[in-house]
Short mmCIF file of C-alpha atoms and ligand atoms in Angstrom, two decimals:
data_model
loop_
_atom_site.label_atom_id
_atom_site.label_comp_id
_atom_site.label_asym_id
_atom_site.label_seq_id
_atom_site.Cartn_x
_atom_site.Cartn_y
_atom_site.Cartn_z
CA UNK A 453 96.85 68.55 77.62
CA UNK A 454 93.87 66.24 78.17
CA UNK A 455 90.48 67.41 79.46
CA UNK A 456 90.39 67.40 83.29
CA UNK A 457 88.32 64.71 84.99
CA UNK A 458 84.67 65.64 85.55
CA UNK A 459 84.88 64.91 89.29
CA UNK A 460 87.88 67.20 89.69
CA UNK A 461 86.08 70.05 87.89
CA UNK A 462 82.96 69.62 90.02
CA UNK A 463 85.00 69.56 93.22
CA UNK A 464 86.85 72.70 92.17
CA UNK A 465 83.62 74.51 91.25
CA UNK A 466 82.17 73.60 94.66
CA UNK A 467 85.34 74.87 96.36
CA UNK A 468 85.11 78.22 94.51
CA UNK A 469 81.48 78.54 95.53
CA UNK A 470 82.38 77.84 99.18
CA UNK A 471 84.98 80.62 98.97
CA UNK A 472 82.19 83.11 98.32
CA UNK A 473 82.19 83.39 94.50
CA UNK A 474 78.52 82.42 94.22
CA UNK A 475 77.69 85.23 96.64
CA UNK A 476 79.66 87.61 94.39
CA UNK A 477 77.29 86.71 91.54
CA UNK A 478 79.15 83.93 89.68
CA UNK A 479 76.65 81.65 87.91
CA UNK A 480 77.18 77.85 88.00
CA UNK A 481 78.34 77.84 84.36
CA UNK A 482 80.98 80.50 85.12
CA UNK A 483 82.22 78.54 88.12
CA UNK A 484 82.51 75.41 85.99
CA UNK A 485 84.38 77.23 83.23
CA UNK A 486 86.80 78.67 85.82
CA UNK A 487 87.16 75.30 87.56
CA UNK A 488 88.13 73.56 84.31
CA UNK A 489 90.95 76.07 83.77
CA UNK A 490 92.04 75.98 87.43
CA UNK A 491 92.41 72.19 87.47
CA UNK A 492 94.68 72.34 84.42
CA UNK A 493 96.67 75.30 85.81
CA UNK A 494 97.29 73.46 89.10
CA UNK A 495 98.56 70.36 87.26
CA UNK A 496 100.96 72.39 85.15
CA UNK A 497 102.07 74.49 88.09
CA UNK A 498 103.11 71.34 89.98
CA UNK A 499 104.88 69.89 86.92
CA UNK A 500 106.86 73.09 86.38
CA UNK A 501 107.59 73.80 90.06
CA UNK A 502 106.00 77.23 89.76
CA UNK A 503 104.41 79.53 92.33
CA UNK A 504 101.62 81.99 91.62
CA UNK A 505 101.62 85.26 93.60
CA UNK A 506 98.39 87.21 93.13
CA UNK A 507 97.75 90.88 93.84
CA UNK A 508 94.57 91.77 95.76
CA UNK A 509 93.17 93.71 92.76
CA UNK A 510 93.03 90.59 90.59
CA UNK A 511 89.79 88.86 89.57
CA UNK A 512 88.13 86.71 92.30
CA UNK A 513 88.54 83.48 90.27
CA UNK A 514 92.29 84.16 90.01
CA UNK A 515 92.66 85.00 93.71
CA UNK A 516 90.57 82.12 95.03
CA UNK A 517 91.39 79.69 92.26
CA UNK A 518 95.16 79.60 91.79
CA UNK A 519 96.99 81.87 94.25
CA UNK A 520 99.82 80.50 96.34
CA UNK A 521 99.90 83.83 98.09
CA UNK A 522 97.69 86.90 97.92
CA UNK A 523 98.72 90.37 98.99
CA UNK A 524 99.89 93.90 98.33
CA UNK A 525 103.13 94.88 96.60
CA UNK A 526 105.21 94.66 99.77
CA UNK A 527 103.98 91.23 100.82
CA UNK A 528 104.30 89.79 97.31
CA UNK A 529 107.81 91.15 96.74
CA UNK A 530 108.93 89.74 100.10
CA UNK A 531 107.39 86.31 99.51
CA UNK A 532 108.83 86.13 95.98
CA UNK A 533 112.31 86.70 97.42
CA UNK A 534 111.79 83.75 99.78
CA UNK A 535 110.27 81.16 97.45
CA UNK A 536 112.29 78.11 96.38
CA UNK A 537 110.22 77.48 93.25
CA UNK A 538 111.88 77.41 89.82
CA UNK A 539 109.34 79.75 88.23
CA UNK A 540 107.08 82.60 89.32
CA UNK A 541 103.87 83.25 87.38
CA UNK A 542 103.00 86.78 88.49
CA UNK A 543 99.32 87.72 88.50
CA UNK A 544 99.70 91.46 88.68
CA UNK A 545 101.22 94.17 86.52
CA UNK A 546 104.59 94.64 84.90
CA UNK A 547 106.41 96.57 87.65
CA UNK A 548 105.45 93.85 90.16
CA UNK A 549 106.82 91.07 87.98
CA UNK A 550 110.00 93.08 87.45
CA UNK A 551 110.35 93.44 91.23
CA UNK A 552 110.02 89.67 91.55
CA UNK A 553 112.74 89.20 88.90
CA UNK A 554 115.04 91.71 90.64
CA UNK A 555 114.70 89.76 93.90
CA UNK A 556 114.90 86.33 92.24
CA UNK A 557 117.26 86.76 89.27
CA UNK A 558 117.83 83.02 88.86
CA UNK A 559 114.14 82.20 88.56
CA UNK A 560 112.00 82.34 85.47
CA UNK A 561 109.40 85.09 86.01
CA UNK A 562 106.39 84.99 83.72
CA UNK A 563 103.77 87.71 83.34
CA UNK A 564 100.49 86.37 81.85
CA UNK A 565 99.62 89.86 80.52
CA UNK A 566 102.94 91.38 79.37
CA UNK A 567 101.19 94.58 78.27
CA UNK A 568 99.81 95.21 81.79
CA UNK A 569 101.51 98.46 82.74
CA UNK A 570 100.49 101.10 85.31
CA UNK A 571 99.84 104.82 84.90
CA UNK A 572 102.17 105.55 87.81
CA UNK A 573 105.10 103.46 86.61
CA UNK A 574 104.71 104.96 83.13
CA UNK A 575 104.74 108.52 84.47
CA UNK A 576 108.50 108.66 85.09
CA UNK A 577 111.73 107.44 83.46
CA UNK A 578 115.24 106.92 84.80
CA UNK A 579 116.34 110.03 82.89
CA UNK A 580 113.59 112.08 84.63
CA UNK A 581 114.89 110.93 88.02
CA UNK A 582 118.48 111.80 87.11
CA UNK A 583 117.30 115.33 86.23
CA UNK A 584 115.42 115.67 89.54
CA UNK A 585 118.50 114.49 91.44
CA UNK A 586 120.67 117.04 89.62
CA UNK A 587 118.25 119.80 90.71
CA UNK A 588 118.20 118.65 94.36
CA UNK A 589 121.71 117.37 95.14
CA UNK A 590 122.04 115.53 98.44
CA UNK A 591 118.29 114.94 98.86
CA UNK A 592 117.57 111.19 99.19
CA UNK A 593 115.19 109.78 96.58
CA UNK A 594 112.36 107.64 97.99
CA UNK A 595 110.49 105.98 95.13
CA UNK A 596 107.12 104.28 95.28
CA UNK A 597 107.26 100.59 94.38
CA UNK A 598 104.91 101.24 91.42
CA UNK A 599 107.83 102.10 89.11
CA UNK A 600 109.99 100.38 86.49
CA UNK A 601 113.23 98.59 87.37
CA UNK A 602 115.17 101.46 85.74
CA UNK A 603 113.45 104.02 87.96
CA UNK A 604 114.11 101.89 91.05
CA UNK A 605 117.80 101.66 90.08
CA UNK A 606 118.05 105.48 90.25
CA UNK A 607 116.54 105.58 93.76
CA UNK A 608 117.98 105.42 97.27
CA UNK A 609 115.07 103.54 98.79
CA UNK A 610 111.79 102.04 97.57
CA UNK A 611 108.60 102.52 99.58
CA UNK A 612 105.07 101.11 99.52
CA UNK A 613 101.83 102.77 100.57
CA UNK A 614 102.09 100.83 103.84
CA UNK A 615 105.59 101.95 104.83
CA UNK A 616 106.14 105.30 103.03
CA UNK A 617 105.35 107.42 106.12
CA UNK A 618 107.63 105.39 108.35
CA UNK A 619 110.54 105.44 105.88
CA UNK A 620 110.24 109.14 105.06
CA UNK A 621 110.19 109.99 108.76
CA UNK A 622 113.51 108.16 109.10
CA UNK A 623 114.99 109.97 106.08
CA UNK A 624 114.05 113.33 107.61
CA UNK A 625 116.20 112.53 110.66
CA UNK A 626 119.29 113.18 108.55
CA UNK A 627 117.96 115.31 105.69
CA UNK A 628 116.06 118.57 105.44
CA UNK A 629 114.69 117.72 102.00
CA UNK A 630 113.48 114.41 100.52
CA UNK A 631 112.45 113.59 96.94
CA UNK A 632 109.31 111.41 96.76
CA UNK A 633 108.38 109.95 93.35
CA UNK A 634 106.26 109.51 91.28
CA UNK A 635 102.77 109.67 92.90
CA UNK A 636 101.82 113.33 93.33
CA UNK A 637 98.69 112.65 95.42
CA UNK A 638 100.36 110.20 97.76
CA UNK A 639 103.20 112.70 98.08
CA UNK A 640 100.75 115.46 99.03
CA UNK A 641 99.15 113.15 101.60
CA UNK A 642 102.58 112.32 103.05
CA UNK A 643 103.45 116.02 103.18
CA UNK A 644 100.28 116.68 105.22
CA UNK A 645 100.96 113.71 107.50
CA UNK A 646 104.60 114.73 108.12
CA UNK A 647 104.07 118.49 108.24
CA UNK A 648 106.20 119.15 105.15
CA UNK A 649 105.77 121.64 102.32
CA UNK A 650 105.64 120.33 98.74
CA UNK A 651 108.27 122.03 96.57
CA UNK A 652 110.32 123.04 99.62
CA UNK A 653 111.13 120.10 101.86
CA UNK A 654 109.37 117.35 99.91
CA UNK A 655 109.95 117.31 96.15
CA UNK A 656 107.18 115.61 94.18
CA UNK A 657 106.55 114.35 90.64
CA UNK A 658 103.34 114.60 88.57
CA UNK A 659 102.33 110.90 88.34
CA UNK A 660 98.89 109.67 89.41
CA UNK A 661 97.02 106.36 89.47
CA UNK A 662 94.15 106.39 86.96
CA UNK A 663 92.01 104.42 89.42
CA UNK A 664 92.50 106.55 92.54
CA UNK A 665 92.93 109.95 90.91
CA UNK A 666 89.26 110.72 90.28
CA UNK A 667 87.23 109.74 93.32
CA UNK A 668 84.93 112.55 94.34
CA UNK A 669 85.11 113.74 97.95
CA UNK A 670 81.67 115.43 97.57
CA UNK A 671 79.88 112.04 97.52
CA UNK A 672 81.33 111.06 100.91
CA UNK A 673 78.83 113.30 102.77
CA UNK A 674 75.93 111.81 100.77
CA UNK A 675 76.96 108.24 101.70
CA UNK A 676 77.29 109.22 105.37
CA UNK A 677 73.70 110.55 105.35
CA UNK A 678 72.36 107.49 103.52
CA UNK A 679 74.26 104.92 105.62
CA UNK A 680 74.67 106.18 109.22
CA UNK A 681 77.76 104.71 110.87
CA UNK A 682 79.44 103.82 107.57
CA UNK A 683 83.21 103.48 107.90
CA UNK A 684 84.90 104.94 104.81
CA UNK A 685 88.43 103.80 103.96
CA UNK A 686 90.53 105.30 101.16
CA UNK A 687 93.76 104.21 99.52
CA UNK A 688 96.67 106.59 100.05
CA UNK A 689 96.88 107.15 96.25
CA UNK A 690 93.60 109.16 96.52
CA UNK A 691 93.54 112.96 96.57
CA UNK A 692 94.19 114.94 99.79
CA UNK A 693 90.63 116.33 99.47
CA UNK A 694 89.18 112.85 99.76
CA UNK A 695 91.70 111.62 102.30
CA UNK A 696 90.77 114.50 104.62
CA UNK A 697 87.08 113.42 104.85
CA UNK A 698 87.40 109.62 105.28
CA UNK A 699 87.84 107.53 108.44
CA UNK A 700 90.98 105.62 107.49
CA UNK A 701 93.77 105.98 104.91
CA UNK A 702 96.32 103.33 103.98
CA UNK A 703 97.49 100.65 101.60
CA UNK A 704 95.38 97.62 100.71
CA UNK A 705 96.82 95.43 103.49
CA UNK A 706 96.17 98.17 106.07
CA UNK A 707 92.58 98.54 104.82
CA UNK A 708 91.88 94.82 105.18
CA UNK A 709 93.35 94.75 108.70
CA UNK A 710 91.22 97.78 109.63
CA UNK A 711 88.03 96.06 108.42
CA UNK A 712 88.95 92.89 110.29
CA UNK A 713 89.59 94.67 113.58
CA UNK A 714 86.55 97.00 113.63
CA UNK A 715 82.82 96.53 113.80
CA UNK A 716 80.83 99.01 111.70
CA UNK A 717 77.34 98.61 110.14
CA UNK A 718 78.76 99.36 106.66
CA UNK A 719 82.18 99.71 105.06
CA UNK A 720 83.12 101.57 101.93
CA UNK A 721 86.53 100.80 100.40
CA UNK A 722 87.52 103.65 98.07
CA UNK A 723 89.99 101.85 95.81
CA UNK A 724 90.12 99.30 92.98
CA UNK A 725 87.02 97.07 92.94
CA UNK A 726 89.02 93.87 93.51
CA UNK A 727 89.68 94.77 97.14
CA UNK A 728 85.97 95.13 97.91
CA UNK A 729 85.28 91.74 96.31
CA UNK A 730 88.07 90.15 98.34
CA UNK A 731 86.75 91.78 101.52
CA UNK A 732 83.24 90.45 100.83
CA UNK A 733 84.59 86.89 100.54
CA UNK A 734 86.87 87.21 103.60
CA UNK A 735 84.31 88.90 105.84
CA UNK A 736 80.92 87.52 104.77
CA UNK A 737 79.22 88.87 107.91
CA UNK A 738 80.12 92.50 107.08
CA UNK A 739 78.34 94.80 104.63
CA UNK A 740 80.24 96.67 101.92
CA UNK A 741 79.03 99.61 99.82
CA UNK A 742 80.38 100.13 96.31
CA UNK A 743 82.65 103.09 95.56
CA UNK A 744 85.35 101.64 93.39
CA UNK A 745 86.90 101.61 89.92
CA UNK A 746 88.40 98.85 87.81
CA UNK A 747 92.08 98.95 86.90
CA UNK A 748 92.33 97.87 83.25
CA UNK A 749 95.95 96.82 83.74
CA UNK A 750 95.18 94.53 86.67
CA UNK A 751 92.14 93.05 84.96
CA UNK A 752 94.20 92.08 81.88
CA UNK A 753 95.20 88.87 83.68
CA UNK A 754 92.72 86.02 83.17
CA UNK A 755 92.77 82.31 83.94
CA UNK A 756 93.04 81.61 80.20
CA UNK A 757 96.18 83.72 79.98
CA UNK A 758 97.73 82.08 83.06
CA UNK A 759 97.11 78.66 81.53
CA UNK A 760 98.60 79.78 78.19
CA UNK A 761 101.75 81.11 79.84
CA UNK A 762 102.23 77.85 81.73
CA UNK A 763 101.52 75.68 78.69
CA UNK A 764 103.67 77.53 76.20
CA UNK A 765 105.38 80.72 77.39
CA UNK A 766 106.49 83.07 74.64
CA UNK A 767 109.61 85.23 74.83
CA UNK A 768 107.37 88.26 75.55
CA UNK A 769 105.93 86.57 78.65
CA UNK A 770 109.33 86.17 80.35
CA UNK A 771 110.36 89.18 82.41
CA UNK A 772 114.00 90.21 81.95
CA UNK A 773 115.88 93.01 83.68
CA UNK A 774 119.34 94.25 82.67
CA UNK A 775 121.84 92.84 85.25
CA UNK A 776 123.33 96.29 86.05
CA UNK A 777 119.87 97.79 86.58
CA UNK A 778 118.86 94.73 88.60
CA UNK A 779 121.75 95.13 90.98
CA UNK A 780 121.09 98.79 91.76
CA UNK A 781 117.31 98.32 91.96
CA UNK A 782 117.76 95.39 94.37
CA UNK A 783 119.84 97.56 96.72
CA UNK A 784 117.03 100.17 96.84
CA UNK A 785 114.43 97.45 97.55
CA UNK A 786 116.61 95.84 100.23
CA UNK A 787 116.99 99.27 101.83
CA UNK A 788 113.18 99.36 102.05
CA UNK A 789 113.11 95.96 103.79
CA UNK A 790 115.75 97.22 106.29
CA UNK A 791 114.12 100.59 106.93
CA UNK A 792 110.57 99.20 107.13
CA UNK A 793 111.51 96.53 109.60
CA UNK A 794 114.31 98.01 111.70
CA UNK A 795 113.30 99.51 115.08
CA UNK A 796 112.23 103.08 115.75
CA UNK A 797 109.28 105.07 114.56
S1 LIG B 533 95.47 100.50 90.35
FE1 LIG B 533 96.62 102.34 89.76
S2 LIG B 533 98.63 102.06 90.72
FE2 LIG B 533 97.62 100.02 90.67
S3 LIG B 533 98.31 99.10 88.73
FE3 LIG B 533 96.33 100.12 88.31
S4 LIG B 533 96.99 102.15 87.54
FE4 LIG B 533 98.76 101.28 88.60
#
C-alpha cells in the first residue's frame, strides 16, 4: 500500500489532538506516527467492508483513531450482532472476539492480537463447569461474559458486570441456589448485594481478574484525606473490602455514566487505566486521580497490528468457534439479552 498523503496525515494528527490526546501527553511525533497508520487502516477498512469495535480499555490512539463503536462487553456484543459489515476487526481480547463470532457466524472476525487472553476466561474450562453442575443439580448457571465460547456453551445465561445483579435477582425468583462463574470477587460482591451466602445459595468459582484483584482498600482513606470531596468509583471485579469503602460500584459503562451525571471536585476510577484516559478525553472539565493498572492482554492490540490484520490476515488472526459450541453459547447470550432487557426488577 502506498504512503498516505501528507495532508491526510496532518489532518488526522490534528483530529487526534482535538480529541484530547495531546492533553494525555502524546507528543507531535507520536500523533503523526499514529495518524499515518490510522489513514491507512481507514482506507483498508472501507475497501474490506469491515467494522472496528473497540473496548474502553484499549489505547487512546486505537479508541479515538479507528473505532466505529466504543464500549463495554455488553454494548460491543450487541452492536456486533447488529452490524451489516462483512468483517469485524475486534480491538479487545479473545473472549470478546469469540462472542462477536458467536453472534455473527457468517462474518469474518479478526483479532489483531490472537494471544490476548484474560485471567478470568482462562480460570475455568467447560469440563470444570460440567463438574460444578453435577455437584449442584437444578441450580441455574449464570456465567460472566469474560469466558471462552466453550464455557458459555455450558451455561444457562451469560451476564455482564452491568446486568449481573438484575439477572441473578430474576433467577432467584424460581431457584433457591444459583451458580455464578468464574469471578470469585464479583460473586462475593453480588452475594453481599443480594443477601446471599457464598457456598450455600450462591456457588462461586476461584477466578479473578489480574487487574482488579489487587487494589488496596487501605489507600482509599489516604486519598479521601488528601483530596476532600473525591468521588471514588470501583469496578465490580474488585474485592468486597474495596467495594465496601468506595462511593460507586459498577461496570465500565456505569462508571462513565456516573461521572457524567455528577459534579465532584475529583474522581478516582479504580479499574484498568484505559477507562481513566477515556474519561479525561470525554470530560475535559473534570479532574481525575490515578489509581489504575494496565491489562497486558488489552494493551497487546496496537495500530500496527490492526493494520497488519487488515492488510494480510493470517489463519491465526481469524476467530473460529465450533458450530455446536456456537449454537449453545448463542442461546446463553440471547438469554442475557432477554433477561437484561425484559421488564421487572
Ligand atoms: S482487565 Fe481483567 S477481566 Fe479484563 S481482559 Fe484484562 S484480565 Fe481480563
